[in-house]
Coordinates of C-alpha atoms in Angstrom, one line a residue:
Chain W
M1 CA -69.5 58.3 -0.4
L2 CA -69.5 54.9 1.5
K3 CA -68.5 51.8 -0.7
T4 CA -71.3 49.2 -1.0
V5 CA -70.8 45.7 -1.9
I6 CA -73.7 44.3 -3.8
P7 CA -74.0 40.7 -4.8
F8 CA -75.1 40.1 -8.6
G9 CA -76.4 36.5 -8.5
P10 CA -76.1 33.5 -8.3
Q11 CA -79.6 33.5 -8.4
H12 CA -80.7 36.4 -10.5
P13 CA -83.9 36.7 -12.8
V14 CA -82.0 38.2 -15.8
L15 CA -79.7 35.1 -16.3
P16 CA -81.0 31.5 -16.2
E17 CA -77.3 30.7 -15.2
P18 CA -75.5 31.1 -11.8
L19 CA -73.0 33.8 -12.4
H20 CA -71.9 35.6 -9.4
L21 CA -70.5 38.9 -9.2
K22 CA -69.5 41.0 -6.4
L23 CA -69.9 44.6 -7.5
T24 CA -68.6 47.7 -5.3
V25 CA -70.8 50.6 -5.8
E26 CA -70.0 54.1 -5.2
D27 CA -73.3 56.4 -5.3
E28 CA -74.9 54.2 -8.1
V29 CA -71.8 53.9 -10.0
I30 CA -69.9 50.9 -10.1
T31 CA -66.0 50.8 -9.2
E32 CA -65.0 47.4 -9.0
A33 CA -66.5 43.8 -10.3
I34 CA -65.2 40.5 -8.8
P35 CA -66.4 37.5 -10.6
A36 CA -66.9 34.3 -8.3
L37 CA -67.3 31.2 -10.3
G38 CA -67.6 27.6 -9.6
F39 CA -71.1 27.2 -9.0
V40 CA -71.7 25.0 -12.2
H41 CA -68.4 23.2 -12.2
R42 CA -69.1 19.5 -12.5
G43 CA -65.7 18.1 -13.6
L44 CA -66.5 17.0 -16.9
E45 CA -63.0 16.9 -18.3
M46 CA -62.2 14.1 -15.8
L47 CA -65.0 12.2 -17.0
A48 CA -62.8 11.0 -19.8
N49 CA -60.6 8.9 -17.5
I50 CA -64.3 7.0 -16.8
R51 CA -66.1 7.0 -20.0
D52 CA -64.8 5.5 -23.2
F53 CA -63.9 7.9 -26.3
K54 CA -67.1 6.9 -28.0
Q55 CA -69.3 7.6 -25.4
M56 CA -67.5 10.9 -24.4
T57 CA -69.3 12.5 -27.6
Q58 CA -72.5 12.3 -25.5
V59 CA -70.7 13.9 -22.4
V60 CA -69.1 16.8 -24.2
E61 CA -72.9 17.7 -25.7
R62 CA -73.8 18.2 -22.0
V63 CA -71.0 20.8 -21.5
C64 CA -73.7 23.4 -22.6
G65 CA -77.1 22.6 -23.7
I66 CA -77.2 25.8 -26.0
C67 CA -74.3 25.0 -28.2
S68 CA -74.4 21.1 -27.5
M69 CA -74.2 20.3 -31.4
I70 CA -71.0 22.2 -32.0
H71 CA -69.3 20.9 -28.9
A72 CA -70.0 17.5 -30.4
M73 CA -68.8 18.3 -33.7
C74 CA -65.7 19.7 -32.4
Y75 CA -65.0 16.7 -30.4
C76 CA -65.7 14.2 -33.2
Q77 CA -63.6 16.1 -35.6
G78 CA -60.4 16.0 -33.1
I79 CA -60.9 12.3 -32.8
E80 CA -61.4 12.0 -36.4
A81 CA -57.8 13.7 -37.1
I82 CA -56.1 11.5 -34.6
M83 CA -57.4 8.1 -36.1
G84 CA -57.3 9.5 -39.7
I85 CA -61.0 9.0 -40.6
E86 CA -62.5 10.5 -43.8
V87 CA -65.9 11.7 -43.1
P88 CA -68.2 11.4 -46.0
R89 CA -69.0 14.8 -48.1
R90 CA -72.7 14.5 -47.2
A91 CA -72.2 14.1 -43.3
T92 CA -69.9 17.3 -43.5
F93 CA -72.9 19.3 -45.2
L94 CA -75.5 17.9 -42.5
R95 CA -73.1 18.7 -39.6
T96 CA -72.8 22.2 -41.1
I97 CA -76.7 22.7 -41.5
W98 CA -77.1 21.2 -37.7
S99 CA -74.4 23.6 -36.3
E100 CA -76.0 26.6 -38.1
L101 CA -79.5 25.8 -36.9
N102 CA -77.9 25.6 -33.5
R103 CA -76.4 29.4 -33.8
M104 CA -79.5 30.5 -35.0
H105 CA -81.5 29.3 -31.8
S106 CA -78.8 30.4 -29.5
H107 CA -78.6 34.0 -31.1
L108 CA -82.3 34.2 -30.9
L109 CA -82.4 32.9 -27.4
W110 CA -79.8 35.7 -26.7
L111 CA -81.6 38.3 -28.3
G112 CA -84.7 37.7 -26.5
L113 CA -83.0 37.7 -23.3
F114 CA -81.0 40.9 -23.8
A115 CA -84.6 42.6 -24.9
D116 CA -85.7 41.4 -21.7
S117 CA -82.6 42.7 -19.6
F118 CA -83.7 46.2 -20.6
G119 CA -87.3 45.4 -19.7
F120 CA -88.7 45.0 -23.4
E121 CA -90.8 41.9 -22.6
S122 CA -92.9 41.8 -25.6
L123 CA -89.9 41.7 -27.7
F124 CA -88.4 38.9 -25.7
M125 CA -91.9 36.9 -26.2
Q126 CA -91.7 37.7 -30.1
L127 CA -88.3 36.4 -30.6
W128 CA -88.7 33.4 -28.6
K129 CA -91.9 32.5 -30.6
I130 CA -89.7 32.8 -33.8
R131 CA -87.0 30.5 -32.0
E132 CA -89.7 27.7 -31.5
K133 CA -89.8 27.5 -35.0
V134 CA -86.1 26.9 -35.3
L135 CA -86.5 24.2 -32.6
D136 CA -89.3 22.5 -34.6
L137 CA -86.7 22.3 -37.5
N138 CA -84.5 20.7 -35.1
E139 CA -86.7 18.4 -33.7
A140 CA -88.3 17.4 -37.2
T141 CA -84.8 16.6 -38.7
A142 CA -82.6 15.4 -35.9
G143 CA -85.0 14.3 -33.2
N144 CA -84.7 16.4 -30.2
R145 CA -85.3 20.0 -29.5
I146 CA -82.1 21.4 -28.0
I147 CA -79.5 18.6 -27.4
V148 CA -79.6 16.7 -30.7
S149 CA -77.1 13.9 -30.4
V150 CA -76.5 13.6 -34.1
N151 CA -72.6 13.4 -34.2
V152 CA -70.8 10.2 -34.1
I153 CA -67.1 9.8 -34.6
G154 CA -67.1 9.2 -38.3
G155 CA -70.3 11.0 -39.5
V156 CA -73.7 11.8 -38.3
R157 CA -76.5 9.8 -37.1
R158 CA -79.3 10.8 -39.3
D159 CA -80.0 11.6 -42.7
L160 CA -82.3 14.3 -44.5
A161 CA -85.2 12.9 -46.7
P162 CA -85.4 14.9 -49.8
E163 CA -89.0 16.3 -48.8
Q164 CA -87.6 17.2 -45.5
I165 CA -85.0 19.7 -47.3
S166 CA -88.0 21.5 -49.4
W167 CA -90.1 21.9 -46.2
M168 CA -87.0 23.2 -44.2
L169 CA -86.6 25.9 -47.1
A170 CA -90.2 26.9 -46.8
E171 CA -89.8 27.2 -42.9
L172 CA -86.7 29.0 -43.1
A173 CA -88.5 31.6 -45.5
E174 CA -91.0 32.2 -43.0
V175 CA -88.5 32.4 -40.1
E176 CA -86.4 34.9 -42.3
Q177 CA -89.4 37.0 -42.8
E178 CA -90.4 37.1 -39.3
I179 CA -87.1 38.0 -38.0
N180 CA -86.8 40.8 -40.7
R181 CA -90.1 42.2 -39.3
L182 CA -88.5 42.3 -35.9
G183 CA -85.2 43.6 -37.1
S184 CA -86.6 47.2 -37.3
T185 CA -87.6 47.3 -33.6
L186 CA -84.3 45.9 -32.5
L187 CA -81.9 47.8 -34.4
T188 CA -83.8 51.3 -35.0
D189 CA -86.1 51.7 -32.1
Y190 CA -85.5 54.8 -29.7
T191 CA -85.9 53.0 -26.4
V192 CA -83.5 50.2 -27.4
K193 CA -80.9 52.4 -28.8
K194 CA -81.3 54.7 -25.7
R195 CA -80.4 51.6 -23.5
T196 CA -77.4 50.1 -25.4
A197 CA -75.7 52.5 -28.1
G198 CA -73.0 53.7 -26.5
K199 CA -73.0 51.5 -23.5
G200 CA -69.8 49.1 -22.5
V201 CA -67.5 50.1 -25.4
I202 CA -64.5 48.2 -26.2
T203 CA -62.1 49.4 -28.5
K204 CA -60.7 47.4 -31.4
D205 CA -57.0 47.5 -29.8
K206 CA -58.5 46.7 -26.4
A207 CA -60.4 43.8 -27.6
F208 CA -57.4 42.5 -29.3
E209 CA -55.5 43.0 -26.4
L210 CA -57.8 41.4 -23.8
G211 CA -58.0 38.3 -26.4
L212 CA -61.8 38.4 -27.0
A213 CA -63.7 35.8 -29.1
G214 CA -66.8 35.7 -31.3
P215 CA -69.4 38.2 -31.8
T216 CA -67.8 40.2 -28.9
L217 CA -64.5 40.5 -30.7
R218 CA -66.1 41.0 -34.3
A219 CA -68.4 43.7 -32.7
S220 CA -65.4 45.6 -32.1
G221 CA -63.9 45.5 -35.7
V222 CA -61.8 42.4 -35.5
C223 CA -62.5 40.0 -38.5
Q224 CA -61.9 36.6 -36.7
D225 CA -64.1 33.9 -37.3
M226 CA -63.1 30.2 -37.1
R227 CA -65.6 29.0 -40.0
M228 CA -63.0 30.8 -42.2
L229 CA -60.7 27.9 -41.4
G230 CA -63.2 26.0 -43.5
Y231 CA -64.1 22.6 -41.1
A232 CA -66.9 20.8 -42.0
A233 CA -68.3 22.0 -45.2
F234 CA -67.7 25.7 -44.6
D235 CA -64.8 25.6 -47.4
Q236 CA -67.5 25.1 -50.0
L237 CA -69.9 27.8 -49.0
D238 CA -69.7 31.3 -49.7
F239 CA -68.8 32.7 -46.4
E240 CA -68.1 36.6 -45.1
P241 CA -67.9 37.2 -41.2
V242 CA -70.1 39.9 -40.0
V243 CA -68.1 42.7 -38.8
E244 CA -69.3 46.0 -36.9
T245 CA -67.1 48.7 -35.7
G246 CA -69.0 50.3 -32.9
G247 CA -67.8 48.0 -29.9
D248 CA -70.5 48.9 -27.8
C249 CA -73.7 46.8 -26.6
Y250 CA -75.5 47.9 -29.6
A251 CA -72.8 46.7 -32.0
R252 CA -73.0 43.4 -30.2
S253 CA -76.4 43.0 -30.7
K254 CA -76.3 44.0 -34.4
V255 CA -73.7 41.2 -35.1
R256 CA -75.8 38.8 -33.7
F257 CA -78.7 39.7 -35.3
R258 CA -76.9 39.8 -38.6
E259 CA -75.5 36.3 -38.0
V260 CA -78.9 34.8 -37.6
L261 CA -79.7 36.1 -41.4
Q262 CA -76.0 34.9 -42.2
S263 CA -76.9 31.2 -40.8
I264 CA -80.3 31.1 -42.6
D265 CA -78.2 31.8 -45.8
L266 CA -75.5 29.3 -45.2
I267 CA -78.2 26.7 -44.5
R268 CA -79.7 27.2 -47.9
Q269 CA -76.5 27.3 -49.5
A270 CA -75.5 24.2 -48.1
L271 CA -79.2 22.5 -48.8
S272 CA -78.7 23.5 -52.4
R273 CA -75.1 22.0 -52.7
I274 CA -75.6 18.7 -50.6
D275 CA -74.8 15.4 -52.5
Q276 CA -76.0 11.8 -52.2
S277 CA -73.6 9.8 -50.4
E278 CA -72.9 7.6 -47.2
I279 CA -73.5 9.6 -44.1
R280 CA -71.2 7.6 -41.5
T281 CA -67.8 5.7 -41.9
K282 CA -67.0 2.9 -39.6
V283 CA -64.8 3.3 -36.9
K284 CA -61.9 0.8 -36.2
G285 CA -59.3 0.6 -33.4
R286 CA -58.5 3.3 -30.9
P287 CA -57.2 6.8 -31.1
Q288 CA -53.4 7.5 -30.4
G289 CA -52.0 10.7 -30.5
E290 CA -53.0 14.4 -29.6
T291 CA -54.7 17.1 -31.7
V292 CA -56.1 20.6 -31.2
C293 CA -59.1 21.4 -32.6
R294 CA -61.0 24.8 -33.2
V295 CA -64.4 25.7 -34.5
E296 CA -67.0 28.7 -34.0
Q297 CA -69.3 28.5 -31.3
P298 CA -72.1 31.0 -31.3
R299 CA -70.2 32.6 -28.4
G300 CA -67.1 32.7 -30.3
E301 CA -64.0 30.2 -30.8
L302 CA -64.2 27.0 -29.3
F303 CA -60.8 24.9 -28.6
Y304 CA -60.4 21.4 -27.8
Y305 CA -57.0 19.7 -27.0
I306 CA -57.2 16.0 -27.0
K307 CA -54.6 13.3 -26.1
A308 CA -55.1 9.8 -26.3
D309 CA -52.7 7.0 -25.7
G310 CA -54.1 4.1 -27.5
T311 CA -56.7 2.8 -24.6
K312 CA -60.3 2.9 -24.7
N313 CA -60.1 6.2 -22.3
L314 CA -58.7 9.4 -23.3
E315 CA -55.6 10.5 -21.2
R316 CA -56.5 14.2 -21.2
L317 CA -59.3 16.3 -22.6
R318 CA -59.1 20.1 -22.4
I319 CA -61.9 22.4 -23.6
R320 CA -61.4 26.2 -23.8
T321 CA -64.8 28.1 -24.3
P322 CA -65.6 31.4 -25.6
T323 CA -67.0 32.9 -22.4
F324 CA -63.9 32.2 -20.6
A325 CA -62.2 34.6 -23.2
N326 CA -65.1 37.0 -22.7
I327 CA -65.4 37.6 -19.0
P328 CA -62.2 39.9 -19.2
A329 CA -64.5 42.2 -21.3
L330 CA -67.2 42.0 -18.9
L331 CA -64.6 43.1 -16.3
S332 CA -63.1 45.9 -18.4
I333 CA -66.5 47.4 -19.1
L334 CA -68.4 47.3 -15.8
P335 CA -66.0 49.9 -13.7
G336 CA -67.7 53.3 -14.4
M337 CA -71.1 51.8 -15.6
W338 CA -74.7 52.9 -13.8
L339 CA -75.8 49.8 -11.6
S340 CA -79.0 49.7 -13.8
D341 CA -76.8 49.0 -16.8
V342 CA -75.3 46.1 -15.4
P343 CA -77.8 43.4 -16.7
V344 CA -77.4 44.9 -20.3
A345 CA -73.6 44.8 -19.8
V346 CA -73.2 41.2 -18.5
L347 CA -75.9 40.1 -21.4
S348 CA -74.0 41.9 -24.2
I349 CA -71.0 39.2 -23.9
D350 CA -73.6 36.4 -24.1
P351 CA -72.3 34.6 -21.0
C352 CA -72.6 30.7 -20.9
I353 CA -71.5 29.8 -17.5
S354 CA -72.1 26.0 -17.8
C355 CA -69.6 26.3 -20.8
T356 CA -67.1 28.3 -18.9
E357 CA -67.1 26.2 -15.6
R358 CA -67.8 22.5 -17.1
Chain A
M1 CA -112.5 31.0 5.3
F2 CA -109.5 33.1 4.9
K3 CA -107.3 30.1 4.8
K4 CA -109.6 28.6 2.0
L5 CA -109.3 31.6 0.2
I6 CA -105.6 31.7 0.3
Q7 CA -105.3 27.9 -0.7
K8 CA -107.3 28.7 -3.7
A9 CA -105.3 31.4 -4.8
R10 CA -102.1 29.4 -4.3
V11 CA -103.4 26.7 -6.5
K12 CA -104.8 29.1 -9.2
S13 CA -102.0 31.6 -9.1
P14 CA -98.6 29.8 -7.7
W15 CA -95.3 32.1 -8.3
L16 CA -92.2 30.4 -9.5
L17 CA -88.5 30.5 -8.7
H18 CA -85.9 29.1 -11.0
Y19 CA -82.7 28.1 -9.6
D20 CA -80.0 26.4 -12.2
C21 CA -77.8 24.1 -9.8
S22 CA -75.1 22.8 -12.2
S23 CA -77.1 22.2 -15.4
C24 CA -75.8 22.2 -18.7
N25 CA -78.6 25.0 -19.7
G26 CA -80.7 22.5 -21.6
C27 CA -83.3 22.2 -19.0
D28 CA -82.9 26.0 -18.0
I29 CA -84.0 27.2 -21.5
E30 CA -86.6 24.8 -21.6
V31 CA -88.0 26.3 -18.3
L32 CA -87.7 29.6 -19.8
A33 CA -89.5 28.4 -22.9
C34 CA -92.5 27.5 -21.0
L35 CA -92.9 31.4 -20.2
T36 CA -93.0 32.1 -23.8
P37 CA -96.1 32.6 -26.3
V38 CA -96.0 28.8 -27.6
Y39 CA -96.3 27.2 -24.0
D40 CA -97.3 30.1 -22.2
I41 CA -97.4 29.0 -18.9
E42 CA -99.1 32.1 -17.5
R43 CA -102.4 30.6 -18.4
F44 CA -102.1 28.8 -15.1
G45 CA -101.4 32.1 -13.3
I46 CA -97.9 31.1 -13.1
I47 CA -95.4 34.1 -12.9
N48 CA -91.3 33.9 -12.8
V49 CA -90.1 35.8 -10.1
G50 CA -86.5 36.6 -8.9
N51 CA -87.2 36.9 -5.1
P52 CA -87.4 33.5 -3.2
M53 CA -89.7 35.1 -0.6
H54 CA -92.4 35.6 -3.1
A55 CA -92.3 32.2 -4.4
D56 CA -94.4 29.2 -3.9
L57 CA -92.9 27.0 -6.6
L58 CA -89.2 26.1 -6.8
L59 CA -87.8 24.7 -10.1
V60 CA -84.4 23.0 -9.8
T61 CA -82.5 21.7 -12.7
G62 CA -79.1 20.3 -12.8
T63 CA -77.1 18.1 -10.4
V64 CA -76.2 19.7 -6.8
N65 CA -72.2 20.1 -6.3
Y66 CA -70.4 21.2 -3.4
R67 CA -70.3 24.8 -4.2
N68 CA -74.0 25.5 -5.0
R69 CA -75.5 23.2 -2.3
K70 CA -75.5 26.0 0.4
V71 CA -77.3 28.5 -2.4
L72 CA -79.8 25.9 -3.0
L73 CA -80.4 25.5 0.8
N74 CA -80.6 29.2 1.3
L75 CA -83.2 29.8 -1.2
H76 CA -85.3 26.8 -0.1
D77 CA -85.0 27.9 3.4
Q78 CA -86.0 31.7 2.5
M79 CA -89.4 30.5 0.6
P80 CA -92.6 30.7 2.7
D81 CA -94.4 27.4 3.5
P82 CA -96.2 25.7 2.1
K83 CA -93.7 25.2 -0.9
L84 CA -93.4 23.0 -3.6
V85 CA -90.1 21.9 -5.2
V86 CA -89.7 20.3 -8.7
A87 CA -86.7 18.6 -9.8
I88 CA -86.2 18.8 -13.6
G89 CA -84.1 16.7 -15.8
S90 CA -82.0 13.6 -15.2
C91 CA -79.2 15.6 -13.5
A92 CA -81.7 16.7 -10.8
L93 CA -83.0 13.2 -10.5
S94 CA -80.2 11.2 -9.9
G95 CA -76.9 13.3 -11.2
G96 CA -77.4 11.8 -14.8
I97 CA -74.6 11.7 -17.0
F98 CA -72.4 13.7 -14.6
R99 CA -73.0 11.5 -11.3
E100 CA -69.4 10.1 -11.3
A101 CA -67.7 13.4 -11.4
Y102 CA -65.7 14.5 -8.8
N103 CA -67.8 17.5 -7.8
V104 CA -71.0 16.4 -8.0
I105 CA -73.0 15.4 -4.9
G106 CA -76.1 13.9 -6.7
G107 CA -79.6 14.5 -7.2
V108 CA -81.4 17.5 -5.7
D109 CA -83.4 15.1 -3.2
K110 CA -80.1 14.6 -1.4
V111 CA -80.4 18.4 -0.2
I112 CA -83.7 19.4 -0.2
P113 CA -87.2 17.5 -0.3
V114 CA -88.5 17.1 -3.7
D115 CA -92.5 16.8 -4.6
V116 CA -92.1 16.0 -8.4
Y117 CA -89.8 14.7 -10.5
V118 CA -89.6 15.6 -14.3
P119 CA -87.5 13.2 -16.2
G120 CA -85.8 13.9 -19.5
C121 CA -82.5 15.2 -21.0
P122 CA -83.3 17.8 -21.5
A123 CA -87.2 17.8 -20.2
K124 CA -89.5 18.9 -22.8
P125 CA -91.6 22.0 -22.2
E126 CA -94.6 19.8 -22.0
A127 CA -93.2 17.7 -19.5
I128 CA -92.2 20.4 -17.3
I129 CA -95.9 22.1 -17.4
D130 CA -97.3 18.7 -16.7
G131 CA -95.1 18.1 -13.7
V132 CA -95.9 21.6 -12.3
T133 CA -99.7 21.3 -12.8
L134 CA -99.3 17.8 -11.1
G135 CA -97.4 19.1 -8.2
L136 CA -100.2 22.0 -7.4
N137 CA -102.2 19.2 -5.8
V138 CA -99.7 19.3 -3.1
F139 CA -101.2 22.7 -1.8
T140 CA -104.4 21.1 -1.7
R141 CA -103.4 18.4 0.9
S142 CA -103.0 18.8 4.3
K143 CA -99.7 19.5 5.9
E144 CA -99.5 16.0 7.6
G145 CA -100.2 14.2 4.1
R146 CA -97.2 15.6 2.3
K147 CA -93.7 13.6 2.2
T148 CA -91.3 14.6 4.6
H149 CA -87.8 14.2 4.3
A150 CA -84.6 14.1 6.5
R151 CA -81.9 16.7 5.4

């Protein structure tokens, strides 16, 4: 059989982002997949030499528009660790709430795109309809739908009013009900299972060996979640990572679906335990020293290395994002798959190319 | 008469192609959100297609960099005339927050002619829909009346 090379991307309807894969195909089966990256590379880390360390909070938010809040939180936590700033208790709770809202909208977005990848368009529309409610919560509390820009070094920019908290609880109950209604379709429907179950299996050992991160890793049965470190207010909430053992595309969608419900639970806990205090401490001086900061993004472990030399610009900023860790998973599951399953497999790791290439 | 019919169809049902240059995803997911039930851009007859040869509208988000410049040019060349280019978000307008980064060329209009500019970081779905409907007037104008742009 003649070998054919089929380009997947950089402009492809299933992904809004320019991921480029060169797929070598024999008959209809993929034998090799080579990624070509760099379409979204902007050179964002080098902006640390141009912008000062406070402005960088806004720049790192634009590493990725989907998980922007968590990027900024990680960066602020890093700078706060270097400068020895104590963040007010209320601010840590507010950060937790917004980061979980961010996770919810990211997972709902992914579940929708995943449904679209196997052609279930009405499910895609329904999931995105629920997502709009989460974005409304974001807009009402933080002021913007996606890039919320609430983090500053030393705390947060906005506070929640008591009436907003009761309104949020009511909205969350509605969101939970709607998600549960769609859950039966997403998790038990025959057509969905036919396209996802048993596709792209990664065993537990293999997942550990490849060094995967986030839901992709937890779907293979490895219990690893950076929220267990207890950053922000996660040490004061009851939290148990979501773990599945299937290791296939179906298990990965199940982990993300359960994490949406878990996020609702975490927000409820945070809203009930939040107390009155300042939301921001004044920052004086400039950072000097280096640190490593790790948080859990919707896609997995996010890693920041910050080195500051006492001037207003940082000396070095290094960002390692979860998709970078998950691309090896994609390359290991693609060979042997049918060409028609490629969109499902690509989406199952939840690729975020703008994170990876920065 | 046939030409008039085609022109009318184009305004009533333009097909859309979306390309993410090097955006942060913020504007991209807002473009996708336009297609969902809450905003429902399909009521203007707009359908998201994957093939540039089927498209009348090109929505570009993000700054152009040295790697994807060729891809953008390629997509623009493959689209049949008359075509409409809508640049979405601060990055697509001028380079935005990334304009000083080493791999960034700048706004989309440095590479291809742009008809409508939609500001915002990220641009709201309402603004995107507004920009697209504004741009549809371009199809009703004669070819000479359109802006020309040296590449």
